[in-house]
Coordinates of C-alpha atoms in Angstrom, one line a residue:
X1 CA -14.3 -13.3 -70.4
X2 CA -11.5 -10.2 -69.9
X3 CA -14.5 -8.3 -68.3
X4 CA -15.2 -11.2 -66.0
X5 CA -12.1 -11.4 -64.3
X6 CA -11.5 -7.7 -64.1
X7 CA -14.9 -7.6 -62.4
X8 CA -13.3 -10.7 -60.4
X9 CA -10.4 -8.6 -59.4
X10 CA -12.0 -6.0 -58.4
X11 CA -13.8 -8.4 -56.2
X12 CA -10.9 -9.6 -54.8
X13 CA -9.3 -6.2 -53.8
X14 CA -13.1 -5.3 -52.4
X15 CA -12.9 -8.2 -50.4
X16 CA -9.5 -8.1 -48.8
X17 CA -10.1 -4.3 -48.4
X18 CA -12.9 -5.3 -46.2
X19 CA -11.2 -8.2 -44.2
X20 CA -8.5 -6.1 -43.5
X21 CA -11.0 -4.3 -41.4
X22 CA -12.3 -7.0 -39.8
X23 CA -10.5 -6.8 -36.5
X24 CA -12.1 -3.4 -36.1
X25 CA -15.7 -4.2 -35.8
X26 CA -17.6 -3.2 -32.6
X27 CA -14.2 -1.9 -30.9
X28 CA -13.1 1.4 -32.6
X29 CA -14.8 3.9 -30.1
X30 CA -12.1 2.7 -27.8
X31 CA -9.8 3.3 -30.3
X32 CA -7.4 6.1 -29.4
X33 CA -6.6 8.4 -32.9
X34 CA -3.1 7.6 -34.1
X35 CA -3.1 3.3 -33.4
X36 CA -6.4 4.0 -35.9
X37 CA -4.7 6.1 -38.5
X38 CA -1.4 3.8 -38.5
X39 CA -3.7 1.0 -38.8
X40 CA -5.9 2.1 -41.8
X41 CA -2.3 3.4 -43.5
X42 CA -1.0 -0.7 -43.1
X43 CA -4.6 -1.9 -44.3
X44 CA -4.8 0.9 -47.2
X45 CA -0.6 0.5 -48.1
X46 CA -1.6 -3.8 -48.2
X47 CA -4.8 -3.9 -50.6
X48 CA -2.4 -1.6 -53.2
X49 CA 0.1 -4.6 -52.7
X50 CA -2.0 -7.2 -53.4
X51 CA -3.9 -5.0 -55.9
X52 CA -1.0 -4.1 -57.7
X53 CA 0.1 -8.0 -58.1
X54 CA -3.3 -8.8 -58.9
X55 CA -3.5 -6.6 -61.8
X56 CA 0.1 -6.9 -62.7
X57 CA 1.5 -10.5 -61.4
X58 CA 4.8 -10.0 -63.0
X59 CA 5.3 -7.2 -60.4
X60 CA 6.2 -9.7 -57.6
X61 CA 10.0 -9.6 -57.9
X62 CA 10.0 -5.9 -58.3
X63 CA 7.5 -5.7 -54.8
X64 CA 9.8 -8.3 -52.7
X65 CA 12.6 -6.1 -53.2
X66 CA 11.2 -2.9 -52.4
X67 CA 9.6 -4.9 -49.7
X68 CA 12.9 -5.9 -48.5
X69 CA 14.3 -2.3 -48.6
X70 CA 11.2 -1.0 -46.7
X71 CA 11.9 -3.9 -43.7
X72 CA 15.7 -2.6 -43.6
X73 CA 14.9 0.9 -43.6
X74 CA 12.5 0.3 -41.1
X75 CA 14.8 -0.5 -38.4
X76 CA 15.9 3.2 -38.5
X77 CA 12.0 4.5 -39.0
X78 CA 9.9 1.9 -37.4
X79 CA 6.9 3.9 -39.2
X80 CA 7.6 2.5 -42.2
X81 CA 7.0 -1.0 -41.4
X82 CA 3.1 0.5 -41.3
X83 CA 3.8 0.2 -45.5
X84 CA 4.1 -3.5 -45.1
X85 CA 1.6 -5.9 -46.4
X86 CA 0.0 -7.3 -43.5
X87 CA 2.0 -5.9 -40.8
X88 CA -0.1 -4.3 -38.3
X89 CA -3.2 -6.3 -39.2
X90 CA -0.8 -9.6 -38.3
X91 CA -0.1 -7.5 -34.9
X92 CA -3.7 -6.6 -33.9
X93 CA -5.7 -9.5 -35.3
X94 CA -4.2 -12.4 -32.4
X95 CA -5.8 -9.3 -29.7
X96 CA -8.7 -8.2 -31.5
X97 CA -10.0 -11.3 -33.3
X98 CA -9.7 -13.0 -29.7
X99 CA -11.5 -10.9 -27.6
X100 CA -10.9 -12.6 -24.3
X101 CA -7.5 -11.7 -24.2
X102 CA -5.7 -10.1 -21.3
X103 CA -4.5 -7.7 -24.0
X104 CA -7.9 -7.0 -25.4
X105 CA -9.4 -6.0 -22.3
X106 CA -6.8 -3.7 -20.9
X107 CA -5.9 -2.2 -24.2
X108 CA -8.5 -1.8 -26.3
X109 CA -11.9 -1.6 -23.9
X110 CA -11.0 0.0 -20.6
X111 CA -8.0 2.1 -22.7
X112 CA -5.4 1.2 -19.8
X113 CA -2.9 1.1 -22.8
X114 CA 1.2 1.2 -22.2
X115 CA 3.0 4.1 -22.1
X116 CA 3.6 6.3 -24.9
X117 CA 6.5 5.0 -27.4
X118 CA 6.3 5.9 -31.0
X119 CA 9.0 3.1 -32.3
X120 CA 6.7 0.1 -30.6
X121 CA 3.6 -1.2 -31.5
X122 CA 0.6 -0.8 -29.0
X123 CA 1.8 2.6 -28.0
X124 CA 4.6 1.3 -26.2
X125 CA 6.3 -1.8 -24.0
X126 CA 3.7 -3.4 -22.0
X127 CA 4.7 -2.3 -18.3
X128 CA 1.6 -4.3 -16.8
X129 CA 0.9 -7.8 -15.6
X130 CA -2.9 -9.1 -16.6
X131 CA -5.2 -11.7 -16.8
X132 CA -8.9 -12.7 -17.8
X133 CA -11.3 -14.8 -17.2
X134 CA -14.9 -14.8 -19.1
X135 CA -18.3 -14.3 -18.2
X136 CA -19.0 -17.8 -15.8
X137 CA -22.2 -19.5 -15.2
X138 CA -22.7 -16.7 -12.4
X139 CA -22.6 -14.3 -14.9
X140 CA -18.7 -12.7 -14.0
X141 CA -16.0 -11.9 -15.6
X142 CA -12.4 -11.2 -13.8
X143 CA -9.3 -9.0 -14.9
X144 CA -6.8 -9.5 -13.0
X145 CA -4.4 -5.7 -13.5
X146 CA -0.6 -5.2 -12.1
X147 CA 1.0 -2.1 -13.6
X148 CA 3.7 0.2 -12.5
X149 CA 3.3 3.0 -14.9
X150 CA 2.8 6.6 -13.2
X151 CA -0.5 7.8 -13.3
X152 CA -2.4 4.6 -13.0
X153 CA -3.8 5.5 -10.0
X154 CA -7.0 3.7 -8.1
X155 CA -8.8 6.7 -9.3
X156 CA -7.6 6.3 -12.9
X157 CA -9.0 2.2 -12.7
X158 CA -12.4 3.0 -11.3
X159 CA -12.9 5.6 -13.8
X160 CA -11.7 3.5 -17.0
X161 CA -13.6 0.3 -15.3
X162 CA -16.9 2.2 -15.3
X163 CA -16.3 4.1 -19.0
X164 CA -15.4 0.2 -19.9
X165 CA -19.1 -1.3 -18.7
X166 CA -20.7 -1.3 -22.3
X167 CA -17.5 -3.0 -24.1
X168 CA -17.4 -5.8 -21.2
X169 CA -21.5 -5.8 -21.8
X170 CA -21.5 -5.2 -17.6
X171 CA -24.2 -4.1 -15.4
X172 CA -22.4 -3.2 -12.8
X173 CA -18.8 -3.6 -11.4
X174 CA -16.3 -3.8 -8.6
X175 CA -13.0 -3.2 -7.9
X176 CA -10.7 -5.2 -5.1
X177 CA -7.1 -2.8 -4.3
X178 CA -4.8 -6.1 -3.7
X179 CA -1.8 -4.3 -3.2
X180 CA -0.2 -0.9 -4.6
X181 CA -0.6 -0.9 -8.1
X182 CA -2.5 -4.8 -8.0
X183 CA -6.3 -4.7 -8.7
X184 CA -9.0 -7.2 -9.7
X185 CA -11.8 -5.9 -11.4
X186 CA -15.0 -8.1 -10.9
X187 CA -17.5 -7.1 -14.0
X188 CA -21.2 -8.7 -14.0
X189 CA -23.7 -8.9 -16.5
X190 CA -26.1 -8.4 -13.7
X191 CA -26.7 -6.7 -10.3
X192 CA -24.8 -9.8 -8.0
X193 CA -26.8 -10.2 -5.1
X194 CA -24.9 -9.2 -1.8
X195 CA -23.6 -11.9 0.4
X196 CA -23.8 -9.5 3.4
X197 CA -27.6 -8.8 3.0
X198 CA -28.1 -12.1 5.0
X199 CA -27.6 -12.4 8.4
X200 CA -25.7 -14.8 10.3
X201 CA -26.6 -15.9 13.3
X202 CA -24.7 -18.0 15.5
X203 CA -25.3 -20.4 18.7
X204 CA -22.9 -21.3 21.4
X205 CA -22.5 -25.0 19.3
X206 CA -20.3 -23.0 16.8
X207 CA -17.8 -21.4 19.4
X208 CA -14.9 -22.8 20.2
X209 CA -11.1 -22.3 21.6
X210 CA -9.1 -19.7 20.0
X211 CA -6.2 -20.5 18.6
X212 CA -3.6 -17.4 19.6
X213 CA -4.2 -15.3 16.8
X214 CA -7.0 -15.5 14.8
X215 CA -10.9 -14.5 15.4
X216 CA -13.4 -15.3 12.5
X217 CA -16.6 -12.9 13.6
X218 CA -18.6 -12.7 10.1
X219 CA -18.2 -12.4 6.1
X220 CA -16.5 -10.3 3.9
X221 CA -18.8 -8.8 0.5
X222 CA -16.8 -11.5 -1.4
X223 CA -18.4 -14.6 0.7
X224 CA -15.4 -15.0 3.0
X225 CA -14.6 -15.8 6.3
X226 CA -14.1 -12.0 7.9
X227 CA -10.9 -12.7 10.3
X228 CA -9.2 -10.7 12.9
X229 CA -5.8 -11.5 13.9
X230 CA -4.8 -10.1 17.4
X231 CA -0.5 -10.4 16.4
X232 CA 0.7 -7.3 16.2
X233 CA -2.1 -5.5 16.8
X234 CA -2.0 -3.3 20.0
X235 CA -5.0 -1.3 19.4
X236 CA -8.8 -1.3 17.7
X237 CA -11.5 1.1 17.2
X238 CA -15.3 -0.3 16.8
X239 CA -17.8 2.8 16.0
X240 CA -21.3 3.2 14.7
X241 CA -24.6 4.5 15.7
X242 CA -26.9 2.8 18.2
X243 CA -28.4 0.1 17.2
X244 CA -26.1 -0.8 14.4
X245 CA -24.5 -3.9 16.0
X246 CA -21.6 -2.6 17.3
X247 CA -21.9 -4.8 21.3
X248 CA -22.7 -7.9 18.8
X249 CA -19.6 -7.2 16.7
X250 CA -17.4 -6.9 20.3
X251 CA -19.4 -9.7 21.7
X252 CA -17.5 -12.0 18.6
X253 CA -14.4 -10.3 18.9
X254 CA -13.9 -10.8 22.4
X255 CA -15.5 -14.5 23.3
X256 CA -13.1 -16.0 22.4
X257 CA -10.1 -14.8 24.3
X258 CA -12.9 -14.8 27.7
X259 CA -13.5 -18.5 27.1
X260 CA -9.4 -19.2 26.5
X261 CA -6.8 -19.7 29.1
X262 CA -4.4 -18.2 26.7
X263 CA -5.7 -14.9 27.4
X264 CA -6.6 -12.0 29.8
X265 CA -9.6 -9.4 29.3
X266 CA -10.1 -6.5 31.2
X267 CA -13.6 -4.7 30.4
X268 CA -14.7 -1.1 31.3
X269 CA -18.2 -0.9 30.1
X270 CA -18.6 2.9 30.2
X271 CA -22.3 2.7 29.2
X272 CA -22.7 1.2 33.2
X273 CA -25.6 -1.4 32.0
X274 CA -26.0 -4.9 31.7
X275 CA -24.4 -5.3 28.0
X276 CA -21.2 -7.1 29.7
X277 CA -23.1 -8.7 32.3
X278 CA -22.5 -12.4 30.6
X279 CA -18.2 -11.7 30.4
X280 CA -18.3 -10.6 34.3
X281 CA -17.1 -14.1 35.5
X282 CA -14.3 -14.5 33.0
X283 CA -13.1 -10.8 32.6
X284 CA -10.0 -10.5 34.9
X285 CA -10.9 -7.3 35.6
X286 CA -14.7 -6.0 35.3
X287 CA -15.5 -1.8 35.6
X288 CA -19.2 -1.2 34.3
X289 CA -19.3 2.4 36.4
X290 CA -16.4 4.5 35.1
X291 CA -18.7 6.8 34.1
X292 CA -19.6 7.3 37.8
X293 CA -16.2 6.3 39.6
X294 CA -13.5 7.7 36.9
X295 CA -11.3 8.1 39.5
X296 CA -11.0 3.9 40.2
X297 CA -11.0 3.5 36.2
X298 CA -7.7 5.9 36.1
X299 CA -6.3 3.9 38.6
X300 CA -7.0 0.8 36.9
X301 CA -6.0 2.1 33.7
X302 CA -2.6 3.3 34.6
X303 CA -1.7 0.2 36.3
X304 CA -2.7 -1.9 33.5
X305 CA -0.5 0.9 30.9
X306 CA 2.5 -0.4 34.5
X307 CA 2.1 -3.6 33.1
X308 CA 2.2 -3.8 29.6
X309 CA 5.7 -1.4 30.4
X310 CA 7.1 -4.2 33.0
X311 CA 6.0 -6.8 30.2
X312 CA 7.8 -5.0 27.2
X313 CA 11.1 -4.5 29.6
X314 CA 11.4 -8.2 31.4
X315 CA 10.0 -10.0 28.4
X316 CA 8.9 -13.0 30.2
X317 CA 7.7 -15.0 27.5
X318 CA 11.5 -15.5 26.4
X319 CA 15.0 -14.9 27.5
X320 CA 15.7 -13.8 23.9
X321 CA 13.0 -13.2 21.8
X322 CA 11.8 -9.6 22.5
X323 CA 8.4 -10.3 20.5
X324 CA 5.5 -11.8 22.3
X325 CA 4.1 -13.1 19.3
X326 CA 7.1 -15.1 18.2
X327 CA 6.8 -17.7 20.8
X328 CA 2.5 -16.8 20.9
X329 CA -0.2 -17.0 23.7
X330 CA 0.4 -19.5 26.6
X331 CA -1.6 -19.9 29.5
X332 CA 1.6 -19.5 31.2
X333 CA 2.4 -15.5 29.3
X334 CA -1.4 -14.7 28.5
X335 CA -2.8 -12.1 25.5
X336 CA -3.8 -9.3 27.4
X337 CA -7.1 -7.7 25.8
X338 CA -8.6 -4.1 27.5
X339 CA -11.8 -3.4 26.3
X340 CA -13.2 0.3 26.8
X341 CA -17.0 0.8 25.7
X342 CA -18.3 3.9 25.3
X343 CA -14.8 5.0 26.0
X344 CA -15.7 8.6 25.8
X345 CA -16.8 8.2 29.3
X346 CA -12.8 7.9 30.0
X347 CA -11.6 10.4 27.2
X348 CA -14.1 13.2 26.7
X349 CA -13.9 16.4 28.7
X350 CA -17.1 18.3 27.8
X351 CA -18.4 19.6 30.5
X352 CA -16.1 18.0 33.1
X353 CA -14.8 19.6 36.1
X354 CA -11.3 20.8 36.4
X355 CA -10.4 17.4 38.9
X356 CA -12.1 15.3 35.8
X357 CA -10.6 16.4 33.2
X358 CA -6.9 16.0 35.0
X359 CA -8.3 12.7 35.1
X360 CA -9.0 12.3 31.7
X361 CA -5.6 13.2 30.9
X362 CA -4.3 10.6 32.7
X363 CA -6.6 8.2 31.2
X364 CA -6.2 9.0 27.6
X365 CA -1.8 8.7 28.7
X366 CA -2.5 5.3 29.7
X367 CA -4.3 4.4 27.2
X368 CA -2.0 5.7 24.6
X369 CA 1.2 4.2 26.6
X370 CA -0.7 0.4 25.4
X371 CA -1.5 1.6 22.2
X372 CA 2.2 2.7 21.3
X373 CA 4.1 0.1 23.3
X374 CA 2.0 -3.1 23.2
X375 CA 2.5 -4.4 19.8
X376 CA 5.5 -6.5 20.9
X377 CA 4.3 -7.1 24.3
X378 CA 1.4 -8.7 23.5
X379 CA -1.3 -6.1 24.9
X380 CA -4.3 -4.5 23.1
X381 CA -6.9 -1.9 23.4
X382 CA -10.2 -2.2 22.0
X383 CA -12.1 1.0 22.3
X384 CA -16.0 1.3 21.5
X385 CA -18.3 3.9 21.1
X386 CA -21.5 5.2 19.5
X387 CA -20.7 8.5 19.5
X388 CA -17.7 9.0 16.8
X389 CA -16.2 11.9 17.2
X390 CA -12.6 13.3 18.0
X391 CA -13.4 13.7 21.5
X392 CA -14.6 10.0 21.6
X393 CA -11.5 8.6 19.8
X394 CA -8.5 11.2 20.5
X395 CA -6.6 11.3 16.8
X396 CA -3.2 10.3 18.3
X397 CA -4.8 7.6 19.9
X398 CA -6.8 6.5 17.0
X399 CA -4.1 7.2 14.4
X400 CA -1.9 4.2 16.7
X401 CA -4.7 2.0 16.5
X402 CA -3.7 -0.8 13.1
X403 CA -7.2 -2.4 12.8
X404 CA -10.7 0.3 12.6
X405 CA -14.5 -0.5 12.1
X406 CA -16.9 1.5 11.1
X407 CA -20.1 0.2 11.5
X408 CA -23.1 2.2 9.9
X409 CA -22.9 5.6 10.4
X410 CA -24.5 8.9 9.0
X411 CA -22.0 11.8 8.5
X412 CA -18.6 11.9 6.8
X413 CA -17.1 13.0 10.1
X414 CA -18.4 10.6 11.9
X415 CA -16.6 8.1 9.8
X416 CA -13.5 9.3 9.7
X417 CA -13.6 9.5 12.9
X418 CA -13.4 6.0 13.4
X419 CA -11.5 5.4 10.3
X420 CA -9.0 8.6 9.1
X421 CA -9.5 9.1 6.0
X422 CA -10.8 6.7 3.5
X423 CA -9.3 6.1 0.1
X424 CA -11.6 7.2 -3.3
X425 CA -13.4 4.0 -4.2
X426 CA -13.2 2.3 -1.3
X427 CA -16.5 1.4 0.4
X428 CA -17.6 3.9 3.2
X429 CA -19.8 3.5 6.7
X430 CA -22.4 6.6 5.7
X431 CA -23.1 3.8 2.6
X432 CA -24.4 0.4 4.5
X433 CA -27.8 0.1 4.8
X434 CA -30.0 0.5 8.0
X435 CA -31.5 -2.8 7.7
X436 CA -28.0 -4.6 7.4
X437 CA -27.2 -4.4 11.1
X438 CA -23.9 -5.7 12.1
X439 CA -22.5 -4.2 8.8
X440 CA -19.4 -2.4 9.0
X441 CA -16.3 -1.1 7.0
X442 CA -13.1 -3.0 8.4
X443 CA -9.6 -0.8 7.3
X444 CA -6.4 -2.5 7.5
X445 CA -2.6 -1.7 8.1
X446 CA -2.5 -0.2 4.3
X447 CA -5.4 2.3 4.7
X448 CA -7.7 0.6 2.7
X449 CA -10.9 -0.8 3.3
X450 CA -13.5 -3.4 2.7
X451 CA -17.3 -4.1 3.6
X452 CA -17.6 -7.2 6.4
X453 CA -20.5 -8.0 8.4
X454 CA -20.7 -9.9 11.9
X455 CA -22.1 -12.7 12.9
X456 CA -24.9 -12.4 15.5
X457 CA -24.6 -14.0 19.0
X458 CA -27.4 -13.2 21.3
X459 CA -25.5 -12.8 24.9
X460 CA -27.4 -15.8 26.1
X461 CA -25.4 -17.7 23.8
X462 CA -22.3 -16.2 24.9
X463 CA -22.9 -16.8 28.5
X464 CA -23.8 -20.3 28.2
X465 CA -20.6 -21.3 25.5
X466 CA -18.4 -19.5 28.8
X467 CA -20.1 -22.0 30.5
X468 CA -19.3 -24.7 28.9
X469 CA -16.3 -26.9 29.1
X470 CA -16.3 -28.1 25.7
X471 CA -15.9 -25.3 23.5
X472 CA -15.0 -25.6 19.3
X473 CA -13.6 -22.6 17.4
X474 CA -15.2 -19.4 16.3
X475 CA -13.2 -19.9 13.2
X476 CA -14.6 -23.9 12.5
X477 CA -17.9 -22.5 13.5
X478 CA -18.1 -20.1 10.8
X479 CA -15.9 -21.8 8.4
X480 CA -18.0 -25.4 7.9

């Protein structure tokens, strides 16, 4: 009988021994060293505990005192807590045991773990915001990640999101930049298919009045209406190579405003063809030669750069407000929109005669003057070419210019070009593929970008919704 229950002890130390190490099944190679060693030191220091008042249960007065003088002591050396029964296996087990925690993703699979601090628990005070969702019918799961701790950087994420694709049981991920030090990591169990593999093709039904601001001209890679808002924004740059869907992508952005009263387009179409043949009628001023008269486009240049100046200084939308966009587009105070394709025919000097290239000097000035002083006054540029190169886009120009897309292109230089430099992780023009024409890399105010596509609108379709006098919205168009 005695050997029974010492074989029954035993057992029971065996047992708890093992329990104890429950919580780290499947996860210690994400494990850094020391949490490890201060948690087998807690689950060793616990099973001589118990052990000790199995074997000896009259030992339990004896063990809540020194128990007691361990927990005081301990407020001076928090290590000492470690010789607790239970302690660190109480802390971990509510993170490890639940493995859809917040906690247990940052912490112990893609190692984004608080900063060093000996005296806490989890290496330190949590200086991060998260949240999780699980794997979905759809086969996603989302982490949500704010954290202001130096070094986390957006190379840091990527790099601990892809070393973290076994634990999550991910194929693949990807990574949205929300804001500075804000991400949400998207993790799949498979490849997702691409939403911007598809086209979209629109017909003059689905156009409609612009509303001031807004322009919805295709999807982003997360299956959302791709916007453009004209406030505030007193230049753009469109650039890819031929045939990438860079005049279909203007074509959206500019409809619009053509078929609204509440603004005015001017269009130099440097390529001289028929491309803007369908927005003659409704352009307020129409230049498809500038590439043959450049004199006549400088003129018409500078004295659109006059009036944006006049505009700023008089501010005739309001007697007080000295922001166009406070009191908006009116039929009264139109958006003024200049649109310059193939605008190296007005900025490039290669090759150009002495007289020319005085010319181009004064075209790039006026150009710039609109760029740097139209914000407020309610003036933009939109400059297009298929040629991205510094001598296409001018730097100081281009550096002015909020809003940039790069359709596809095929050399680094080409896309920064049209887009400056381009933030490690974030998706790049050289990267979209040939057949996805219309695709494009849109970078905002912050210097970050995303992947978009626009819709398709064949020029007939244009023509005909200018023609009509019952026109719905771009952005309901795309939206139902």
């Amino acid at each position: 009988m005695e050997i029974l229950t010492l074989i029954l002890k035993i057992a029971a130390v065996v047992g708890l021994f093992t329990l104890l190490f429950l919580p780290l099944a499947k996860v210690t190679a994400w494990d850094d060293d020391s949490w490890y060693v201060r948690y087998t030191v807690s689950a060793v220091a616990t099973t001589a505990w118990l052990g000790l008042l199995i074997f000896f249960p009259g030992a339990i007065i004896t063990c809540a005192v020194v128990w007691a003088i361990l927990l005081l002591c301990s407020l001076r050396v928090p290590a000492l807590r470690n010789l607790l029964p239970f302690w660190r296996w109480l802390l971990a087990l509510r993170h490890r045991i639940k493995g859809d925690s917040p906690e247990f993703i940052v912490e112990r699979v893609l190692g984004l773990r608080p900063i060093e601090d000996a005296p806490t628990d989890f290496k330190g005070v949590r200086d991060y915001l998260a949240a999780y969702r699980s794997y979905d019918d759809s086969g996603e799961a989302l982490l949500e990640f704010s954290c202001g701790i130096s070094g986390v950087t957006d190379d840091f994420v990527e790099k601990k999101a892809k070393d973290g694709l076994g634990a999550m049981g991910a194929e693949t991920y990807k990574i949205e930049h929300l804001s500075p030090g804000h991400w949400l990591l998207h993790f799949y169990k498979t490849e997702p298919k691409n939403p911007l593999d598809d086209p979209i093709e629109l017909t003059a039904s689905d156009l409609a009045d612009w509303d001031g601001k807004y322009v919805t001209y295709g999807l982003t890679e997360a299956g959302e209406p791709a916007r453009l808002s004209y406030a505030q924004t007193s230049g753009i740059v469109v650039g890819g190579v031929p045939g990438a869907g860079k005049s279909a992508g203007a074509t959206l952005l500019t409809l619009p405003l053509l078929a609204s009263p509440k603004a005015s387009v001017a269009i130099f179409d440097g390529k001289g063809g028929m491309d803007w043949a369908w927005a003659e009628k409704a352009a307020s001023l129409y230049n498809n030669d500038c590439d043959l008269d450049l004199p006549t486009a400088t003129e018409q240049l500078e004295n659109l750069a006059q009036r944006c100046v006049e505009d700023l200084k008089s501010h005739p939308w309001s007697d007080a407000d000295p922001d166009f966009w406070h009191s908006g587009a009116s039929a009264l105070h139109p958006f003024h929109l200049v649109v310059i394709d193939e605008c190296q025919t007005v900025f490039d000097i290669t090759g150009r005669s002495k007289e020319d290239k005085a010319l181009v000097e004064r075209c790039k000035r006026a150009v710039a003057t609109i760029v740097r002083k139209g914000r407020s006054a309610g003036w933009c540029v939109m400059l297009l070419t298929q040629k991205p190169t510094a001598d296409s886009i001018p730097t100081n120009i281009r550096d002015n210019c909020v809003v940039r897309f790069a359709l596809r292109v095929t050399t680094r230089e080409a896309a920064e070009a049209v887009l400056g430099s381009i933030p490690e992780g974030d998706p790049k023009p050289t990267e979209i593929p040939a057949p996805r024409r219309g695709g494009a890399v849109v970078q905002g105010e912050d210097g970050h970008t995303q992947s978009v596509r626009f819709a398709y609108l064949p020029v007939t379709e244009a023509a005909k919704a200018l023609e009509s006098s019952t026109l719905e919205t771009v952005v309901a168009g795309l939206e139902e």
